[in-house]
Short mmCIF file of C-alpha atoms in Angstrom, two decimals:
data_model
loop_
_atom_site.label_atom_id
_atom_site.label_comp_id
_atom_site.label_asym_id
_atom_site.label_seq_id
_atom_site.Cartn_x
_atom_site.Cartn_y
_atom_site.Cartn_z
CA MET A 215 -29.10 -21.03 42.30
CA MET A 216 -26.17 -20.70 39.97
CA ASN A 217 -23.93 -18.09 39.60
CA HIS A 218 -24.55 -17.53 36.35
CA GLN A 219 -23.20 -14.29 34.98
CA PHE A 220 -26.49 -13.04 34.17
CA ARG A 221 -28.01 -13.55 37.01
CA GLY A 222 -30.31 -11.23 38.64
CA ALA A 223 -31.80 -7.41 37.31
CA GLY A 224 -31.20 -6.86 33.74
CA VAL A 225 -32.93 -3.92 32.24
CA ALA A 226 -34.03 -3.74 28.54
CA LEU A 227 -32.76 0.01 28.08
CA ILE A 228 -35.20 2.51 26.34
CA THR A 229 -34.03 4.86 23.71
CA PRO A 230 -34.99 8.57 24.66
CA PHE A 231 -36.02 11.18 21.84
CA THR A 232 -35.71 14.73 21.76
CA GLU A 233 -38.83 16.80 20.59
CA ASN A 234 -36.74 16.72 16.74
CA ASP A 235 -36.88 13.10 16.69
CA THR A 236 -33.69 12.71 17.77
CA VAL A 237 -31.56 10.24 20.09
CA ASP A 238 -31.59 12.28 23.99
CA PHE A 239 -28.44 11.07 24.60
CA ASP A 240 -28.73 13.13 28.27
CA ALA A 241 -31.93 11.53 28.56
CA LEU A 242 -30.12 8.08 28.65
CA GLY A 243 -27.14 9.28 30.28
CA LYS A 244 -29.63 9.97 33.37
CA ILE A 245 -31.01 6.74 33.38
CA LEU A 246 -28.09 5.23 33.06
CA ASP A 247 -26.38 6.59 36.11
CA GLU A 248 -29.62 5.46 38.24
CA GLN A 249 -29.10 2.06 36.81
CA ALA A 250 -25.62 2.13 38.35
CA ARG A 251 -26.67 3.68 41.64
CA GLU A 252 -29.66 1.71 42.34
CA GLY A 253 -28.84 -1.51 41.84
CA SER A 254 -29.18 -3.37 38.93
CA ASP A 255 -27.19 -6.21 37.15
CA TYR A 256 -26.29 -5.73 33.92
CA LEU A 257 -28.00 -3.45 30.82
CA VAL A 258 -29.70 -4.62 27.71
CA ALA A 259 -29.19 -2.07 24.44
CA LEU A 260 -31.63 -2.32 21.53
CA GLY A 261 -33.92 -4.40 22.24
CA THR A 262 -37.65 -4.01 21.64
CA THR A 263 -38.05 -1.29 24.98
CA ALA A 264 -35.45 0.77 22.64
CA GLU A 265 -37.31 1.04 19.77
CA THR A 266 -34.67 -0.75 17.95
CA PRO A 267 -36.66 -0.81 14.43
CA THR A 268 -36.85 2.64 14.01
CA LEU A 269 -33.17 3.44 14.29
CA THR A 270 -30.77 3.78 11.95
CA SER A 271 -27.36 1.95 11.49
CA HIS A 272 -25.63 4.82 12.44
CA GLU A 273 -27.83 5.34 15.53
CA LYS A 274 -27.38 1.80 16.99
CA THR A 275 -23.91 2.56 16.62
CA GLU A 276 -23.99 5.51 18.79
CA VAL A 277 -26.38 4.09 21.23
CA VAL A 278 -24.26 1.23 22.03
CA LYS A 279 -21.22 3.02 21.79
CA TYR A 280 -22.65 5.67 24.76
CA ILE A 281 -24.01 2.89 26.87
CA LYS A 282 -20.75 0.83 26.61
CA ASP A 283 -18.96 4.70 27.75
CA HIS A 284 -21.60 5.21 30.72
CA SER A 285 -22.47 1.80 32.24
CA SER A 286 -20.36 2.29 34.86
CA GLY A 287 -19.13 -1.39 34.76
CA LEU A 288 -21.94 -3.17 34.07
CA PRO A 289 -22.26 -5.53 31.86
CA VAL A 290 -23.88 -4.68 28.62
CA VAL A 291 -25.83 -6.93 26.28
CA VAL A 292 -26.69 -6.44 22.41
CA GLY A 293 -29.59 -7.30 20.79
CA MET A 294 -28.95 -7.95 17.65
CA GLY A 295 -31.90 -9.86 16.32
CA GLY A 296 -33.21 -10.62 12.69
CA ASN A 297 -34.65 -13.13 10.20
CA ASP A 298 -32.28 -13.74 7.52
CA THR A 299 -29.27 -15.21 9.64
CA ARG A 300 -26.64 -14.93 6.45
CA LYS A 301 -27.40 -11.03 7.99
CA ILE A 302 -26.80 -11.28 11.19
CA ILE A 303 -23.72 -13.11 10.85
CA LYS A 304 -22.41 -10.34 9.07
CA GLN A 305 -23.73 -8.29 11.51
CA ILE A 306 -21.43 -10.52 13.99
CA ASP A 307 -18.21 -9.97 11.85
CA GLU A 308 -18.74 -6.33 11.43
CA PHE A 309 -20.01 -5.40 14.75
CA ASP A 310 -17.12 -3.99 17.71
CA PHE A 311 -17.55 -6.20 20.86
CA SER A 312 -15.62 -4.05 23.52
CA GLY A 313 -17.44 -3.78 26.27
CA VAL A 314 -19.60 -6.27 25.26
CA SER A 315 -20.73 -9.30 27.18
CA GLY A 316 -23.71 -10.89 25.21
CA LEU A 317 -26.05 -11.07 22.58
CA LEU A 318 -29.30 -10.86 23.02
CA ILE A 319 -31.08 -13.11 19.42
CA VAL A 320 -34.64 -13.02 19.19
CA THR A 321 -36.54 -15.89 17.26
CA PRO A 322 -36.91 -14.67 13.65
CA TYR A 323 -40.01 -12.91 13.22
CA TYR A 324 -42.30 -12.95 9.79
CA ASN A 325 -41.12 -15.94 7.99
CA LYS A 326 -42.11 -18.06 10.94
CA PRO A 327 -39.43 -21.04 10.55
CA SER A 328 -39.89 -24.40 12.11
CA GLN A 329 -38.13 -25.91 15.20
CA GLU A 330 -35.96 -27.07 13.25
CA GLY A 331 -35.04 -23.70 11.01
CA MET A 332 -34.45 -22.12 15.12
CA PHE A 333 -32.28 -24.83 16.02
CA ARG A 334 -30.43 -24.08 12.77
CA HIS A 335 -30.63 -20.63 12.58
CA TYR A 336 -29.37 -20.13 16.68
CA LEU A 337 -26.93 -22.91 16.27
CA THR A 338 -25.10 -21.45 13.41
CA ILE A 339 -25.01 -17.77 15.39
CA ALA A 340 -24.11 -19.29 18.47
CA LYS A 341 -21.13 -20.45 16.29
CA ALA A 342 -20.10 -16.99 14.88
CA SER A 343 -20.54 -15.13 18.20
CA PRO A 344 -17.85 -14.07 20.25
CA VAL A 345 -19.21 -13.22 23.20
CA PRO A 346 -22.72 -15.56 24.72
CA ILE A 347 -25.94 -15.56 23.43
CA ILE A 348 -28.51 -15.54 24.65
CA LEU A 349 -31.96 -16.69 23.10
CA TYR A 350 -34.79 -14.79 23.18
CA ASN A 351 -38.68 -15.99 23.13
CA VAL A 352 -41.68 -13.50 22.74
CA PRO A 353 -44.01 -15.53 20.23
CA THR A 354 -46.75 -12.84 20.54
CA ARG A 355 -44.65 -10.41 18.63
CA THR A 356 -42.27 -12.56 16.29
CA GLY A 357 -45.67 -14.92 15.28
CA VAL A 358 -43.55 -18.46 16.76
CA ASN A 359 -42.46 -20.28 20.21
CA LEU A 360 -39.07 -21.46 20.43
CA GLU A 361 -40.36 -25.07 22.39
CA ALA A 362 -38.70 -26.01 25.54
CA GLU A 363 -37.42 -29.45 23.57
CA THR A 364 -35.27 -27.17 21.08
CA VAL A 365 -34.39 -24.83 23.78
CA VAL A 366 -32.57 -27.54 25.37
CA ARG A 367 -30.83 -28.86 22.35
CA LEU A 368 -29.61 -25.97 21.91
CA ALA A 369 -28.55 -25.41 25.21
CA GLU A 370 -26.71 -29.11 24.80
CA ALA A 371 -25.05 -28.37 21.69
CA SER A 372 -23.82 -24.84 22.46
CA GLU A 373 -22.07 -23.83 25.63
CA ASN A 374 -21.90 -20.30 23.90
CA ILE A 375 -25.65 -20.51 24.03
CA VAL A 376 -25.95 -19.51 27.60
CA ALA A 377 -29.63 -18.36 28.98
CA VAL A 378 -32.90 -17.57 27.48
CA LYS A 379 -35.32 -14.79 27.88
CA GLU A 380 -39.09 -16.35 28.24
CA ALA A 381 -41.73 -14.46 27.24
CA SER A 382 -44.31 -16.45 26.12
CA GLY A 383 -45.88 -16.54 29.23
CA ILE A 384 -46.29 -20.39 28.69
CA LEU A 385 -45.11 -21.47 32.69
CA SER A 386 -45.42 -25.26 31.81
CA GLN A 387 -42.61 -24.45 29.29
CA ILE A 388 -40.18 -22.42 31.03
CA THR A 389 -40.68 -25.07 33.75
CA ARG A 390 -39.18 -27.57 31.27
CA ILE A 391 -36.42 -25.67 30.28
CA ASN A 392 -35.50 -25.12 34.05
CA LYS A 393 -35.39 -29.07 34.73
CA TYR A 394 -34.08 -30.07 31.30
CA THR A 395 -31.27 -27.40 30.23
CA PRO A 396 -27.54 -28.00 31.22
CA GLU A 397 -25.82 -26.19 34.72
CA HIS A 398 -24.28 -23.87 32.16
CA PHE A 399 -27.88 -22.49 30.60
CA ALA A 400 -30.60 -20.04 32.84
CA VAL A 401 -33.63 -18.86 32.20
CA ILE A 402 -34.41 -15.07 32.31
CA SER A 403 -38.00 -13.92 32.81
CA GLY A 404 -39.10 -11.35 29.63
CA ASP A 405 -41.71 -10.54 31.59
CA ASP A 406 -41.87 -7.95 34.75
CA VAL A 407 -45.65 -9.38 35.52
CA LEU A 408 -44.27 -13.42 35.73
CA ALA A 409 -40.71 -12.57 37.16
CA LEU A 410 -41.19 -14.01 40.60
CA PRO A 411 -43.64 -17.01 39.34
CA ILE A 412 -40.12 -17.81 36.93
CA PHE A 413 -37.69 -17.42 39.65
CA SER A 414 -39.90 -19.34 42.17
CA ILE A 415 -39.32 -22.48 39.62
CA GLY A 416 -35.81 -21.69 38.94
CA GLY A 417 -35.08 -18.74 37.21
CA ALA A 418 -31.73 -16.78 37.40
CA GLY A 419 -32.88 -13.43 36.98
CA VAL A 420 -35.48 -10.87 34.70
CA ILE A 421 -34.77 -8.53 31.78
CA SER A 422 -36.85 -5.57 32.63
CA VAL A 423 -39.20 -3.14 31.36
CA ILE A 424 -39.93 -1.39 34.68
CA GLY A 425 -36.28 -1.16 35.54
CA ASN A 426 -35.91 1.69 33.24
CA ALA A 427 -37.40 3.81 35.83
CA LEU A 428 -37.74 2.43 39.13
CA PRO A 429 -34.02 0.13 38.85
CA GLY A 430 -33.91 0.01 42.72
CA LYS A 431 -36.93 -1.74 43.49
CA LEU A 432 -36.55 -4.43 40.42
CA SER A 433 -33.58 -4.75 41.95
CA LYS A 434 -34.86 -5.47 45.28
CA LEU A 435 -37.49 -7.17 44.36
CA THR A 436 -35.45 -9.61 41.91
CA HIS A 437 -32.63 -10.44 44.74
CA SER A 438 -34.76 -10.98 47.64
CA ALA A 439 -36.31 -13.81 45.91
CA LEU A 440 -32.91 -15.08 44.26
CA ASP A 441 -32.03 -15.30 48.12
CA GLY A 442 -34.74 -17.36 49.07
CA LYS A 443 -36.71 -14.27 51.18
CA TYR A 444 -40.05 -14.71 48.97
CA ASP A 445 -41.76 -12.77 51.54
CA GLU A 446 -40.41 -9.74 50.73
CA ALA A 447 -39.88 -10.01 47.03
CA LEU A 448 -43.92 -11.16 47.07
CA ALA A 449 -44.31 -7.60 48.94
CA LEU A 450 -42.45 -5.82 46.82
CA HIS A 451 -44.40 -7.28 43.47
CA PHE A 452 -47.61 -6.80 44.99
CA ASP A 453 -46.97 -2.87 45.25
CA MET A 454 -45.88 -2.99 41.90
CA ILE A 455 -48.73 -5.05 40.11
CA ASP A 456 -50.45 -2.02 39.01
CA LEU A 457 -48.06 -0.24 37.54
CA PHE A 458 -46.81 -4.04 35.74
CA LYS A 459 -50.73 -3.72 34.25
CA LEU A 460 -50.31 -0.40 33.11
CA LEU A 461 -47.39 0.02 31.66
CA PHE A 462 -48.23 -2.33 28.72
CA LYS A 463 -51.83 -1.39 28.24
CA GLU A 464 -50.88 0.76 25.31
CA GLY A 465 -48.11 -1.10 24.39
CA ASN A 466 -44.37 -1.00 25.01
CA PRO A 467 -42.68 1.19 25.07
CA GLY A 468 -45.00 3.73 25.42
CA GLY A 469 -45.99 3.08 29.27
CA ILE A 470 -42.47 2.69 30.52
CA LYS A 471 -41.70 6.28 28.46
CA ALA A 472 -44.43 8.02 30.18
CA LEU A 473 -43.67 6.85 33.82
CA LEU A 474 -39.65 8.16 32.54
CA ASN A 475 -41.76 11.12 31.79
CA ILE A 476 -44.00 11.89 34.79
CA ARG A 477 -40.73 11.17 36.42
CA GLY A 478 -38.64 14.06 34.49
CA LEU A 479 -36.00 11.92 33.20
CA ILE A 480 -37.08 12.29 29.48
CA LYS A 481 -39.34 13.65 27.02
CA ASN A 482 -42.25 11.53 26.55
CA GLU A 483 -41.15 11.38 22.69
CA LEU A 484 -41.27 8.11 20.25
CA ARG A 485 -40.55 7.24 17.16
CA SER A 486 -43.14 6.36 14.65
CA PRO A 487 -45.50 4.00 13.79
CA LEU A 488 -45.07 3.82 17.92
CA PHE A 489 -47.06 7.02 19.71
CA ARG A 490 -47.71 8.24 23.41
CA ILE A 491 -49.86 6.74 25.29
CA SER A 492 -53.56 8.67 25.76
CA ASP A 493 -53.83 11.24 28.30
CA GLU A 494 -55.88 9.03 30.31
CA THR A 495 -52.87 5.94 30.55
CA TYR A 496 -50.74 8.74 31.22
CA ASN A 497 -52.95 9.72 34.40
CA GLU A 498 -53.02 6.30 35.75
CA ILE A 499 -49.71 5.93 35.69
CA LYS A 500 -49.05 8.82 37.08
CA GLU A 501 -51.56 7.96 40.34
CA ALA A 502 -50.16 4.57 40.58
CA TYR A 503 -46.55 5.64 40.66
CA LEU A 504 -47.17 8.05 43.38
CA LYS A 505 -49.09 5.66 45.45
CA LEU A 506 -45.92 3.49 45.54
CA GLU A 507 -43.43 6.50 46.37
CA LYS A 508 -45.86 7.24 49.21
#
């Protein structure tokens, strides 16, 4: 397994909110303290799990600054996606990259570009960015799939494009990416439940949701698999399989925020149009968590 800079357990951080709908930085600090202590390898700010579309520009700046200041030395990746290439370039030009190790760039959503359009979009961003780019493919949210052939073209065209966060669930596609991309490029699982299968076909790590609440278990699963200890990794995978499913039963980040609330780390608050999960699912998550912790 290559010694890639984004190898291992990355965590797609949530944004905690107070009951007054402001960012709860004290709660975010508690989550960050656990990440460093429990073995996470890097942090991802302003991803899907962070409810980024509902954050103001000022809040985004403050959240990233807080995460950088409280990362305990862990690398920080920042989400900066969009569906207007020029706007992303402008964001890059105006962004403070101090303390930032990479950018996570989701495929353009809603306007559904062609494969050639996405190739040009990403290449333009890679040329403008002073830090490495992680492609992010999540077609269930964006409406478009970044195909394996396009990922290979991008990896070959720019050494600044170093990885893809793959959340398509298409294992045949993910396998082709692993097989045909150059040595500097890594495949990262974007789905907790598929992390172990993706490790088995050459994946370098995961950008995890459950890692917000269970960073130690997620890190142990990840590194057991990457070190070839698949029996240990499989046991942990089986231990967490019910939670993997339940956390997404009513959508993300509703499930992970419920689990963090059960653990006493955050208020169970989301920003509209998202809303907290039902009491039924909350109790199912609590039961699965308590069973896991026995």
